mmCIF file of C-alpha atoms and ligand atoms in Angstrom:
data_model
loop_
_atom_site.group_PDB
_atom_site.id
_atom_site.type_symbol
_atom_site.label_atom_id
_atom_site.label_comp_id
_atom_site.label_asym_id
_atom_site.label_seq_id
_atom_site.Cartn_x
_atom_site.Cartn_y
_atom_site.Cartn_z
ATOM 1 C CA MET A 10 112.522 79.642 116.892
ATOM 2 C CA ILE A 11 115.957 79.383 115.131
ATOM 3 C CA TRP A 12 117.626 76.264 115.223
ATOM 4 C CA TYR A 13 121.501 77.428 115.112
ATOM 5 C CA PRO A 14 124.331 75.609 113.278
ATOM 6 C CA TYR A 15 126.691 73.493 115.164
ATOM 7 C CA GLN A 16 125.306 74.302 118.567
ATOM 8 C CA GLN A 17 124.048 72.470 121.638
ATOM 9 C CA MET A 18 120.759 74.850 121.811
ATOM 10 C CA LYS A 19 120.345 73.920 125.525
ATOM 11 C CA THR A 20 123.869 75.387 126.513
ATOM 12 C CA MET A 21 124.706 77.760 123.533
ATOM 13 C CA ASN A 22 125.789 81.343 124.417
ATOM 14 C CA GLU A 23 123.434 84.082 122.870
ATOM 15 C CA PRO A 24 124.565 84.963 119.388
ATOM 16 C CA TYR A 25 125.990 88.530 118.673
ATOM 17 C CA HIS A 26 122.957 90.372 117.136
ATOM 18 C CA ILE A 27 124.281 92.161 114.124
ATOM 19 C CA THR A 28 122.497 95.318 112.952
ATOM 20 C CA ASP A 29 124.959 96.605 110.173
ATOM 21 C CA ALA A 30 128.102 95.599 108.368
ATOM 22 C CA ARG A 31 130.756 97.433 106.690
ATOM 23 C CA GLY A 32 134.240 96.625 105.396
ATOM 24 C CA VAL A 33 135.749 94.126 107.735
ATOM 25 C CA TRP A 34 133.576 95.469 110.674
ATOM 26 C CA LEU A 35 130.220 93.954 112.057
ATOM 27 C CA TYR A 36 127.962 96.384 114.150
ATOM 28 C CA THR A 37 125.954 95.470 116.889
ATOM 29 C CA GLN A 38 123.606 97.919 118.724
ATOM 30 C CA ASP A 39 126.373 99.426 120.623
ATOM 31 C CA HIS A 40 129.613 97.941 119.751
ATOM 32 C CA ARG A 41 131.661 97.037 116.457
ATOM 33 C CA MET A 42 134.099 94.334 116.004
ATOM 34 C CA ILE A 43 136.360 93.145 112.988
ATOM 35 C CA ASP A 44 135.140 89.898 111.403
ATOM 36 C CA SER A 45 138.415 87.676 111.449
ATOM 37 C CA VAL A 46 136.054 84.672 110.253
ATOM 38 C CA SER A 47 134.931 86.607 107.127
ATOM 39 C CA SER A 48 131.507 84.830 107.622
ATOM 40 C CA TRP A 49 132.625 81.428 107.260
ATOM 41 C CA TRP A 50 135.383 82.446 104.995
ATOM 42 C CA SER A 51 133.506 83.987 102.088
ATOM 43 C CA VAL A 52 133.295 87.651 102.583
ATOM 44 C CA ILE A 53 136.759 88.327 100.694
ATOM 45 C CA HIS A 54 135.925 91.902 99.820
ATOM 46 C CA GLY A 55 134.451 92.906 103.167
ATOM 47 C CA TYR A 56 130.821 93.696 103.793
ATOM 48 C CA ARG A 57 128.577 96.180 101.718
ATOM 49 C CA HIS A 58 130.918 96.530 98.869
ATOM 50 C CA PRO A 59 129.351 99.281 96.601
ATOM 51 C CA VAL A 60 130.273 97.403 93.400
ATOM 52 C CA LEU A 61 128.928 93.996 94.695
ATOM 53 C CA THR A 62 125.811 95.501 96.003
ATOM 54 C CA ALA A 63 125.208 97.548 92.729
ATOM 55 C CA ALA A 64 125.580 94.208 90.710
ATOM 56 C CA ILE A 65 122.867 92.734 92.857
ATOM 57 C CA ARG A 66 120.483 95.721 92.624
ATOM 58 C CA GLU A 67 120.803 96.129 89.079
ATOM 59 C CA GLN A 68 120.105 92.342 88.237
ATOM 60 C CA ALA A 69 117.059 92.628 90.726
ATOM 61 C CA ASP A 70 115.488 95.314 88.886
ATOM 62 C CA ARG A 71 115.607 92.772 85.696
ATOM 63 C CA PHE A 72 114.631 89.223 87.305
ATOM 64 C CA SER A 73 116.173 87.545 90.458
ATOM 65 C CA HIS A 74 115.888 84.092 89.184
ATOM 66 C CA VAL A 75 114.844 81.797 86.280
ATOM 67 C CA MET A 76 115.541 78.024 86.418
ATOM 68 C CA LEU A 77 118.089 76.703 84.088
ATOM 69 C CA GLY A 78 115.886 73.796 82.976
ATOM 70 C CA GLY A 79 115.073 74.884 79.608
ATOM 71 C CA LEU A 80 115.878 78.496 79.881
ATOM 72 C CA THR A 81 119.142 80.469 80.237
ATOM 73 C CA HIS A 82 120.305 84.087 80.575
ATOM 74 C CA GLU A 83 123.327 86.300 80.451
ATOM 75 C CA PRO A 84 124.589 86.294 84.022
ATOM 76 C CA VAL A 85 125.147 82.494 83.901
ATOM 77 C CA GLN A 86 126.440 82.571 80.376
ATOM 78 C CA LYS A 87 129.025 85.448 81.214
ATOM 79 C CA LEU A 88 130.010 83.703 84.518
ATOM 80 C CA SER A 89 130.469 80.133 82.722
ATOM 81 C CA ALA A 90 132.660 81.945 80.076
ATOM 82 C CA ARG A 91 134.641 83.933 82.652
ATOM 83 C CA LEU A 92 135.337 80.845 84.775
ATOM 84 C CA GLU A 93 136.310 78.916 81.517
ATOM 85 C CA SER A 94 138.892 81.530 80.539
ATOM 86 C CA TRP A 95 139.997 82.359 84.157
ATOM 87 C CA LEU A 96 140.415 78.849 85.608
ATOM 88 C CA PRO A 97 143.573 76.756 84.646
ATOM 89 C CA GLY A 98 143.860 74.175 81.930
ATOM 90 C CA ASP A 99 140.752 72.577 80.422
ATOM 91 C CA LEU A 100 138.423 73.236 83.589
ATOM 92 C CA ASP A 101 135.857 74.565 81.216
ATOM 93 C CA TYR A 102 132.468 72.707 82.107
ATOM 94 C CA CYS A 103 130.556 74.604 84.753
ATOM 95 C CA PHE A 104 127.916 73.009 86.697
ATOM 96 C CA PHE A 105 126.147 75.562 89.242
ATOM 97 C CA SER A 106 124.430 74.513 92.403
ATOM 98 C CA ASP A 107 123.444 76.556 95.584
ATOM 99 C CA SER A 108 125.967 75.390 98.084
ATOM 100 C CA GLY A 109 129.523 73.831 98.487
ATOM 101 C CA SER A 110 128.164 70.629 99.842
ATOM 102 C CA VAL A 111 125.844 70.197 96.974
ATOM 103 C CA ALA A 112 128.723 71.247 94.524
ATOM 104 C CA VAL A 113 130.845 68.429 96.098
ATOM 105 C CA GLU A 114 127.835 65.896 95.988
ATOM 106 C CA VAL A 115 127.920 66.566 91.992
ATOM 107 C CA ALA A 116 131.694 66.166 91.920
ATOM 108 C CA LEU A 117 131.282 62.664 93.470
ATOM 109 C CA LYS A 118 128.399 61.936 91.222
ATOM 110 C CA MET A 119 130.242 62.875 88.192
ATOM 111 C CA ALA A 120 133.264 60.769 88.989
ATOM 112 C CA LEU A 121 131.183 57.694 89.849
ATOM 113 C CA GLN A 122 129.029 58.096 86.666
ATOM 114 C CA TYR A 123 131.783 58.743 84.463
ATOM 115 C CA TYR A 124 133.002 55.276 85.140
ATOM 116 C CA VAL A 125 129.367 53.920 84.949
ATOM 117 C CA ASN A 126 129.064 55.318 81.492
ATOM 118 C CA ARG A 127 132.136 53.512 80.462
ATOM 119 C CA GLY A 128 130.932 50.304 81.627
ATOM 120 C CA GLU A 129 133.339 50.106 84.650
ATOM 121 C CA MET A 130 131.109 49.299 87.392
ATOM 122 C CA ARG A 131 133.633 47.986 89.653
ATOM 123 C CA ARG A 132 135.049 51.575 90.416
ATOM 124 C CA THR A 133 132.879 52.506 93.230
ATOM 125 C CA LYS A 134 135.389 53.605 95.752
ATOM 126 C CA ILE A 135 136.617 56.998 96.950
ATOM 127 C CA LEU A 136 139.955 57.752 98.213
ATOM 128 C CA SER A 137 139.817 60.729 100.706
ATOM 129 C CA LEU A 138 142.021 62.180 103.520
ATOM 130 C CA THR A 139 141.791 61.896 107.141
ATOM 131 C CA HIS A 140 140.519 65.176 108.860
ATOM 132 C CA ALA A 141 138.993 65.814 105.575
ATOM 133 C CA TYR A 142 135.952 68.049 105.497
ATOM 134 C CA HIS A 143 133.651 68.212 102.264
ATOM 135 C CA GLY A 144 130.343 69.346 103.570
ATOM 136 C CA ASP A 145 127.270 68.254 105.634
ATOM 137 C CA THR A 146 125.107 66.287 103.223
ATOM 138 C CA PHE A 147 125.328 62.579 103.505
ATOM 139 C CA LYS A 148 127.789 61.658 100.963
ATOM 140 C CA THR A 149 129.945 64.406 101.682
ATOM 141 C CA MET A 150 129.900 63.500 105.586
ATOM 142 C CA GLU A 151 131.225 60.176 104.428
ATOM 143 C CA ALA A 152 133.785 61.177 101.960
ATOM 144 C CA GLY A 153 134.841 63.575 104.955
ATOM 145 C CA ASP A 154 136.433 62.430 108.279
ATOM 146 C CA ASP A 155 134.937 64.987 110.762
ATOM 147 C CA GLU A 156 134.614 63.236 114.148
ATOM 148 C CA ASP A 157 131.443 64.700 114.669
ATOM 149 C CA TYR A 158 130.037 62.807 111.804
ATOM 150 C CA HIS A 159 131.278 59.441 112.767
ATOM 151 C CA PHE A 160 128.075 58.425 114.317
ATOM 152 C CA ILE A 161 126.801 58.213 110.639
ATOM 153 C CA LEU A 162 129.278 55.438 109.660
ATOM 154 C CA GLU A 163 128.593 53.835 113.266
ATOM 155 C CA ALA A 164 124.938 53.889 112.604
ATOM 156 C CA TYR A 165 125.187 52.284 109.099
ATOM 157 C CA GLY A 166 128.237 50.152 109.810
ATOM 158 C CA GLU A 167 131.501 50.816 108.159
ATOM 159 C CA ASN A 168 131.290 52.329 104.626
ATOM 160 C CA PRO A 169 133.288 50.115 102.411
ATOM 161 C CA HIS A 170 133.257 52.943 99.649
ATOM 162 C CA VAL A 171 135.297 55.576 101.283
ATOM 163 C CA ILE A 172 139.062 54.830 102.136
ATOM 164 C CA HIS A 173 140.770 57.544 104.251
ATOM 165 C CA ILE A 174 144.417 58.082 104.193
ATOM 166 C CA PRO A 175 146.894 60.746 105.890
ATOM 167 C CA THR A 176 148.529 63.378 103.780
ATOM 168 C CA ARG A 177 151.556 61.333 103.242
ATOM 169 C CA ILE A 178 153.199 59.989 100.134
ATOM 170 C CA PRO A 179 153.780 56.403 101.382
ATOM 171 C CA ALA A 180 150.145 56.131 102.507
ATOM 172 C CA LEU A 181 149.113 57.439 99.057
ATOM 173 C CA GLU A 182 151.244 55.117 97.109
ATOM 174 C CA GLU A 183 149.864 52.040 99.319
ATOM 175 C CA ALA A 184 146.359 53.187 98.707
ATOM 176 C CA PHE A 185 146.661 53.182 95.084
ATOM 177 C CA ARG A 186 148.562 49.826 95.192
ATOM 178 C CA LEU A 187 145.594 48.054 97.135
ATOM 179 C CA TRP A 188 142.588 49.786 95.564
ATOM 180 C CA HIS A 189 143.388 51.381 92.328
ATOM 181 C CA GLU A 190 141.081 49.025 90.266
ATOM 182 C CA GLN A 191 138.162 49.882 92.424
ATOM 183 C CA LEU A 192 138.766 53.678 92.909
ATOM 184 C CA ASN A 193 136.811 56.271 90.784
ATOM 185 C CA CYS A 194 138.333 59.410 92.624
ATOM 186 C CA LEU A 195 140.663 60.671 95.071
ATOM 187 C CA ILE A 196 139.162 63.927 96.810
ATOM 188 C CA VAL A 197 141.148 66.519 98.709
ATOM 189 C CA GLU A 198 140.970 69.851 99.998
ATOM 190 C CA PRO A 199 144.355 70.865 98.457
ATOM 191 C CA LEU A 200 147.162 72.325 100.675
ATOM 192 C CA LEU A 201 144.877 73.332 103.503
ATOM 193 C CA GLN A 202 142.194 71.377 105.114
ATOM 194 C CA GLY A 203 139.958 73.799 106.756
ATOM 195 C CA ALA A 204 137.221 72.550 108.922
ATOM 196 C CA GLY A 205 139.280 69.411 109.798
ATOM 197 C CA GLY A 206 141.613 71.779 111.777
ATOM 198 C CA MET A 207 143.466 74.407 109.296
ATOM 199 C CA ARG A 208 145.980 71.474 108.655
ATOM 200 C CA MET A 209 148.623 72.459 106.086
ATOM 201 C CA TYR A 210 150.527 69.885 103.925
ATOM 202 C CA ASP A 211 153.022 69.962 101.004
ATOM 203 C CA LEU A 212 152.461 70.378 97.442
ATOM 204 C CA SER A 213 154.549 67.134 96.761
ATOM 205 C CA PHE A 214 151.817 65.087 97.925
ATOM 206 C CA LEU A 215 149.466 66.503 95.380
ATOM 207 C CA GLN A 216 151.867 66.150 92.503
ATOM 208 C CA ARG A 217 152.430 62.666 93.525
ATOM 209 C CA ALA A 218 148.532 62.138 93.612
ATOM 210 C CA ARG A 219 148.364 63.667 90.002
ATOM 211 C CA LYS A 220 150.776 61.002 88.694
ATOM 212 C CA LEU A 221 149.158 58.226 90.516
ATOM 213 C CA CYS A 222 145.764 59.322 89.397
ATOM 214 C CA ASP A 223 147.112 59.406 85.817
ATOM 215 C CA LYS A 224 148.776 56.060 85.885
ATOM 216 C CA TYR A 225 145.673 54.355 87.215
ATOM 217 C CA GLY A 226 143.063 56.304 85.410
ATOM 218 C CA VAL A 227 141.438 57.706 88.683
ATOM 219 C CA LEU A 228 139.779 61.115 88.520
ATOM 220 C CA LEU A 229 141.533 63.927 90.941
ATOM 221 C CA ILE A 230 138.938 66.188 92.450
ATOM 222 C CA PHE A 231 140.243 69.461 94.296
ATOM 223 C CA ASP A 232 137.282 70.577 96.697
ATOM 224 C CA GLU A 233 138.590 74.401 96.581
ATOM 225 C CA VAL A 234 135.316 75.720 98.296
ATOM 226 C CA ALA A 235 137.647 77.106 101.059
ATOM 227 C CA THR A 236 140.988 77.193 99.446
ATOM 228 C CA GLY A 237 139.894 78.867 96.191
ATOM 229 C CA PHE A 238 140.032 82.675 95.430
ATOM 230 C CA GLY A 239 143.690 82.997 96.861
ATOM 231 C CA ARG A 240 143.170 81.654 100.594
ATOM 232 C CA THR A 241 146.312 79.520 100.450
ATOM 233 C CA GLY A 242 148.227 82.452 98.741
ATOM 234 C CA ASN A 243 147.811 80.655 95.248
ATOM 235 C CA ARG A 244 144.701 82.007 93.286
ATOM 236 C CA PHE A 245 143.653 78.529 93.110
ATOM 237 C CA VAL A 246 145.696 75.255 94.109
ATOM 238 C CA ALA A 247 144.494 74.067 90.744
ATOM 239 C CA ASP A 248 146.845 76.541 89.274
ATOM 240 C CA LEU A 249 150.123 74.290 90.722
ATOM 241 C CA VAL A 250 148.462 71.037 90.087
ATOM 242 C CA LEU A 251 145.664 70.539 87.592
ATOM 243 C CA PRO A 252 142.527 68.349 88.650
ATOM 244 C CA ASP A 253 140.072 66.655 86.686
ATOM 245 C CA ILE A 254 137.231 68.297 88.539
ATOM 246 C CA LEU A 255 137.508 71.496 90.720
ATOM 247 C CA VAL A 256 134.802 72.668 93.278
ATOM 248 C CA LEU A 257 134.219 76.217 94.192
ATOM 249 C CA GLY A 258 131.863 77.866 96.511
ATOM 250 C CA LYS A 259 132.048 80.207 99.649
ATOM 251 C CA ALA A 260 134.113 83.166 98.020
ATOM 252 C CA LEU A 261 132.620 82.729 94.615
ATOM 253 C CA THR A 262 130.062 85.441 95.301
ATOM 254 C CA GLY A 263 132.315 87.383 97.813
ATOM 255 C CA GLY A 264 130.119 86.064 100.467
ATOM 256 C CA TYR A 265 126.913 87.819 99.067
ATOM 257 C CA ILE A 266 124.681 84.704 98.215
ATOM 258 C CA GLY A 267 125.159 81.004 98.675
ATOM 259 C CA HIS A 268 126.197 79.588 95.508
ATOM 260 C CA ALA A 269 128.912 77.084 94.150
ATOM 261 C CA VAL A 270 130.303 75.495 90.962
ATOM 262 C CA THR A 271 131.564 72.070 89.992
ATOM 263 C CA VAL A 272 133.784 72.456 87.014
ATOM 264 C CA ALA A 273 134.838 69.449 84.874
ATOM 265 C CA ASN A 274 137.670 69.177 82.541
ATOM 266 C CA ARG A 275 137.061 67.974 78.762
ATOM 267 C CA LYS A 276 137.805 64.413 79.586
ATOM 268 C CA VAL A 277 135.012 64.107 82.408
ATOM 269 C CA TYR A 278 132.609 66.096 80.017
ATOM 270 C CA ASP A 279 133.079 63.813 77.093
ATOM 271 C CA GLY A 280 132.219 60.816 79.323
ATOM 272 C CA PHE A 281 128.885 62.059 79.571
ATOM 273 C CA TYR A 282 128.640 63.750 75.946
ATOM 274 C CA ASP A 283 126.580 60.918 73.958
ATOM 275 C CA ASP A 284 123.472 60.431 72.285
ATOM 276 C CA ASP A 285 122.324 57.821 74.893
ATOM 277 C CA PRO A 286 120.081 59.853 77.506
ATOM 278 C CA ARG A 287 120.849 57.465 80.315
ATOM 279 C CA LYS A 288 124.567 58.895 80.191
ATOM 280 C CA ALA A 289 123.478 62.311 80.931
ATOM 281 C CA LEU A 290 124.337 63.958 84.292
ATOM 282 C CA MET A 291 120.913 63.682 86.380
ATOM 283 C CA HIS A 292 121.133 66.536 88.645
ATOM 284 C CA GLY A 293 119.635 70.055 88.965
ATOM 285 C CA PRO A 294 119.442 72.183 92.077
ATOM 286 C CA THR A 295 116.303 74.451 91.839
ATOM 287 C CA PHE A 296 118.420 77.524 92.062
ATOM 288 C CA MET A 297 121.509 76.713 90.163
ATOM 289 C CA GLY A 298 122.600 79.557 88.127
ATOM 290 C CA ASN A 299 120.701 82.050 90.177
ATOM 291 C CA ALA A 300 120.829 85.401 88.356
ATOM 292 C CA LEU A 301 121.661 87.393 91.350
ATOM 293 C CA ALA A 302 124.360 84.898 92.561
ATOM 294 C CA CYS A 303 126.020 85.012 88.991
ATOM 295 C CA SER A 304 125.856 88.757 88.659
ATOM 296 C CA VAL A 305 127.667 89.126 91.916
ATOM 297 C CA ALA A 306 130.319 86.346 91.270
ATOM 298 C CA LEU A 307 131.174 87.994 87.842
ATOM 299 C CA LYS A 308 131.836 91.402 89.772
ATOM 300 C CA SER A 309 133.684 89.601 92.473
ATOM 301 C CA ILE A 310 136.148 88.071 89.918
ATOM 302 C CA GLU A 311 136.429 91.427 88.370
ATOM 303 C CA LEU A 312 137.572 93.245 91.881
ATOM 304 C CA PHE A 313 139.671 90.130 92.605
ATOM 305 C CA GLU A 314 141.743 90.841 89.226
ATOM 306 C CA GLN A 315 141.379 94.581 89.036
ATOM 307 C CA ASN A 316 142.579 95.219 92.497
ATOM 308 C CA HIS A 317 145.299 92.953 92.351
ATOM 309 C CA TYR A 318 143.895 90.669 95.394
ATOM 310 C CA MET A 319 147.053 88.318 95.229
ATOM 311 C CA GLU A 320 149.200 90.913 96.262
ATOM 312 C CA LYS A 321 146.953 91.772 99.207
ATOM 313 C CA ILE A 322 147.170 88.263 100.362
ATOM 314 C CA ARG A 323 150.751 88.274 100.059
ATOM 315 C CA ARG A 324 150.852 91.399 102.451
ATOM 316 C CA ILE A 325 148.459 89.721 104.945
ATOM 317 C CA GLU A 326 150.896 86.756 104.869
ATOM 318 C CA ALA A 327 153.844 88.840 105.373
ATOM 319 C CA VAL A 328 152.401 90.986 108.012
ATOM 320 C CA THR A 329 151.134 87.761 109.955
ATOM 321 C CA ARG A 330 154.591 86.056 109.672
ATOM 322 C CA ARG A 331 155.936 89.224 111.127
ATOM 323 C CA GLU A 332 153.512 89.389 113.937
ATOM 324 C CA MET A 333 153.731 85.842 114.763
ATOM 325 C CA GLU A 334 157.489 85.726 114.704
ATOM 326 C CA GLY A 335 158.930 84.486 117.951
ATOM 327 C CA PHE A 336 155.684 84.182 119.521
ATOM 328 C CA SER A 337 155.104 81.020 121.638
ATOM 329 C CA ASP A 338 153.574 79.616 124.691
ATOM 330 C CA PRO A 339 153.508 76.387 126.392
ATOM 331 C CA ARG A 340 149.968 75.844 125.737
ATOM 332 C CA ILE A 341 150.481 76.252 122.027
ATOM 333 C CA ARG A 342 151.343 73.113 120.022
ATOM 334 C CA GLU A 343 151.967 74.810 116.713
ATOM 335 C CA ILE A 344 151.521 78.250 114.744
ATOM 336 C CA ARG A 345 150.692 77.574 111.024
ATOM 337 C CA ILE A 346 150.472 80.337 108.622
ATOM 338 C CA MET A 347 149.609 79.870 104.670
ATOM 339 C CA GLY A 348 148.430 82.864 102.544
ATOM 340 C CA GLY A 349 145.266 84.410 104.161
ATOM 341 C CA CYS A 350 145.041 81.860 106.842
ATOM 342 C CA ALA A 351 146.689 81.970 110.434
ATOM 343 C CA CYS A 352 146.079 79.252 113.065
ATOM 344 C CA ILE A 353 147.219 78.797 116.403
ATOM 345 C CA GLU A 354 146.826 75.234 117.184
ATOM 346 C CA VAL A 355 146.499 74.721 121.044
ATOM 347 C CA ARG A 356 147.423 71.393 122.968
ATOM 348 C CA ASP A 357 144.009 71.260 124.762
ATOM 349 C CA PRO A 358 140.803 72.825 123.352
ATOM 350 C CA SER A 359 139.682 74.009 126.775
ATOM 351 C CA VAL A 360 142.574 76.507 126.751
ATOM 352 C CA LEU A 361 140.348 78.406 124.043
ATOM 353 C CA GLU A 362 136.968 78.505 126.215
ATOM 354 C CA GLY A 363 136.330 82.044 126.938
ATOM 355 C CA TYR A 364 138.189 83.523 123.890
ATOM 356 C CA GLN A 365 135.209 84.480 121.728
ATOM 357 C CA SER A 366 134.153 87.113 124.594
ATOM 358 C CA PHE A 367 137.408 88.035 125.134
ATOM 359 C CA ALA A 368 137.923 89.029 121.680
ATOM 360 C CA TYR A 369 134.617 90.719 121.600
ATOM 361 C CA ARG A 370 135.658 92.871 124.145
ATOM 362 C CA ARG A 371 138.377 93.861 122.221
ATOM 363 C CA GLY A 372 136.660 94.668 118.990
ATOM 364 C CA VAL A 373 137.373 91.229 117.114
ATOM 365 C CA PHE A 374 134.593 88.535 116.183
ATOM 366 C CA SER A 375 136.382 84.939 116.294
ATOM 367 C CA ARG A 376 135.015 81.579 116.457
ATOM 368 C CA PRO A 377 137.572 78.896 117.569
ATOM 369 C CA PHE A 378 136.808 75.389 116.869
ATOM 370 C CA LEU A 379 138.684 72.115 117.927
ATOM 371 C CA ASN A 380 141.975 72.954 118.993
ATOM 372 C CA CYS A 381 142.276 76.032 116.390
ATOM 373 C CA LEU A 382 142.257 79.692 117.320
ATOM 374 C CA TYR A 383 142.495 81.209 113.684
ATOM 375 C CA ALA A 384 141.970 84.137 111.301
ATOM 376 C CA MET A 385 140.898 83.929 107.824
ATOM 377 C CA VAL A 386 140.192 87.707 107.244
ATOM 378 C CA PRO A 387 138.673 89.818 104.407
ATOM 379 C CA TYR A 388 141.339 90.592 101.943
ATOM 380 C CA ILE A 389 140.421 94.250 102.016
ATOM 381 C CA ILE A 390 141.676 94.621 105.755
ATOM 382 C CA THR A 391 144.343 97.121 106.504
ATOM 383 C CA GLU A 392 147.555 96.624 108.463
ATOM 384 C CA GLU A 393 146.266 98.139 111.339
ATOM 385 C CA GLU A 394 143.327 96.118 111.611
ATOM 386 C CA LEU A 395 145.016 92.777 110.775
ATOM 387 C CA VAL A 396 147.575 93.532 113.603
ATOM 388 C CA THR A 397 144.546 94.348 116.128
ATOM 389 C CA VAL A 398 143.169 90.761 115.222
ATOM 390 C CA LEU A 399 146.747 89.120 115.398
ATOM 391 C CA GLU A 400 147.176 91.064 118.898
ATOM 392 C CA THR A 401 144.091 89.746 120.338
ATOM 393 C CA MET A 402 145.022 86.328 119.345
ATOM 394 C CA LYS A 403 148.485 86.742 121.250
ATOM 395 C CA ALA A 404 146.946 88.708 124.230
ATOM 396 C CA TRP A 405 144.761 85.736 125.029
ATOM 397 C CA PHE A 406 148.171 83.814 125.964
ATOM 398 C CA ARG A 407 149.615 86.546 127.770
ATOM 399 C CA ARG A 408 146.581 87.222 130.495
HETATM 400 C C1 LIG B 513 132.491 75.103 103.604
HETATM 401 C C2 LIG B 513 132.947 73.807 102.847
HETATM 402 C C3 LIG B 513 132.002 72.744 102.016
HETATM 403 C C4 LIG B 513 130.579 72.913 102.164
HETATM 404 O O1 LIG B 513 130.116 74.366 101.750
HETATM 405 P P1 LIG B 513 128.648 74.620 102.217
HETATM 406 O O2 LIG B 513 128.321 75.966 101.295
HETATM 407 O O3 LIG B 513 128.849 74.958 103.446
HETATM 408 O O4 LIG B 513 127.647 73.502 101.885
HETATM 409 C C5 LIG B 513 132.645 72.013 101.374
HETATM 410 N N1 LIG B 513 134.132 71.867 101.274
HETATM 411 C C6 LIG B 513 134.690 72.585 102.101
HETATM 412 C C7 LIG B 513 136.283 72.423 102.034
HETATM 413 C C8 LIG B 513 134.342 73.607 102.787
HETATM 414 O O5 LIG B 513 135.203 74.363 103.433
#
């Protein structure tokens, strides 16, 4: 029996049974649909990409996995070298793990231990955003602010180690004024808060955050598990404002295999670099640096560069803006568009009940959540396919 994610098993609808997938298309026995979700925002090159599939096949013919404890190999060395040169600033030190949640855990552990290693034991607090989502493991649930997880704080009582603030500069300044001596990090999903409801906010907030973090010696963590690899219309938001620790996941492997990376800058790395073994980072997921994952991630980055994905994303944004121009409905609170993300926020979530099967009949796979009807399409989508996705969203309100 499969226990499905985020579902009340007693009342859930039967999931669509996928028998094949190619490009933006998912196939069932007798139907096909465009995946407007990119399998939780990861399948940026579409399904069954010949280059990516070949990369996995070739590596599997050598070895699929060896552990990184005491061993190393070419795919992980090449990927870390590639990330080192590809990522901005001195974000050069790559710690791999098997999922985004774990990579965020590693980032939070790094930030806390960075100060413990310096003997600053009072810096135990995390500053985070309201409506943040950072994963489903315990510390990431605490750093996040997803209502579905509030039972945890209720069960344990208030957690004094995480402070949540809205994405407004005065709230940010106030938090630093009150807490700066006890903060070890500020963690954000930069510019676009995904699972918290596709909330978009201004770059000036991040610029101010960088200045305050510098002033008070607080580490800035960007969780770009969702926003990385072009989703916001920027390659990485880290290209605009440089964090101390960057977390990547989801699209890292083009959606082929679960893998993630926590990338630290020189300052953070140096905080662990010592003769004292107690100052080492004590973490090591079994499948970190998996050879299949690293091989496919390398090829994914190559495709991203060689095929000018940033241009593709700009075109997706332009077509989306054109198609949504002037569209409105009394049930809609706001339409938000940023890069390869389009979201129609409705006033009442019940408005979206039944949308999934409506979209299915029109050949689109969609999975609305909260008040959000959204599209995060694979970047290889054609204009015609993209228009189909957006037309389907609009048609729901015209019934
Ligand atoms: C999806 C997501 C995660 C968690 O990644 P998993 O691979 O599902 O563990 C963390 N942070 C953000 C911003 C995400 O969107």
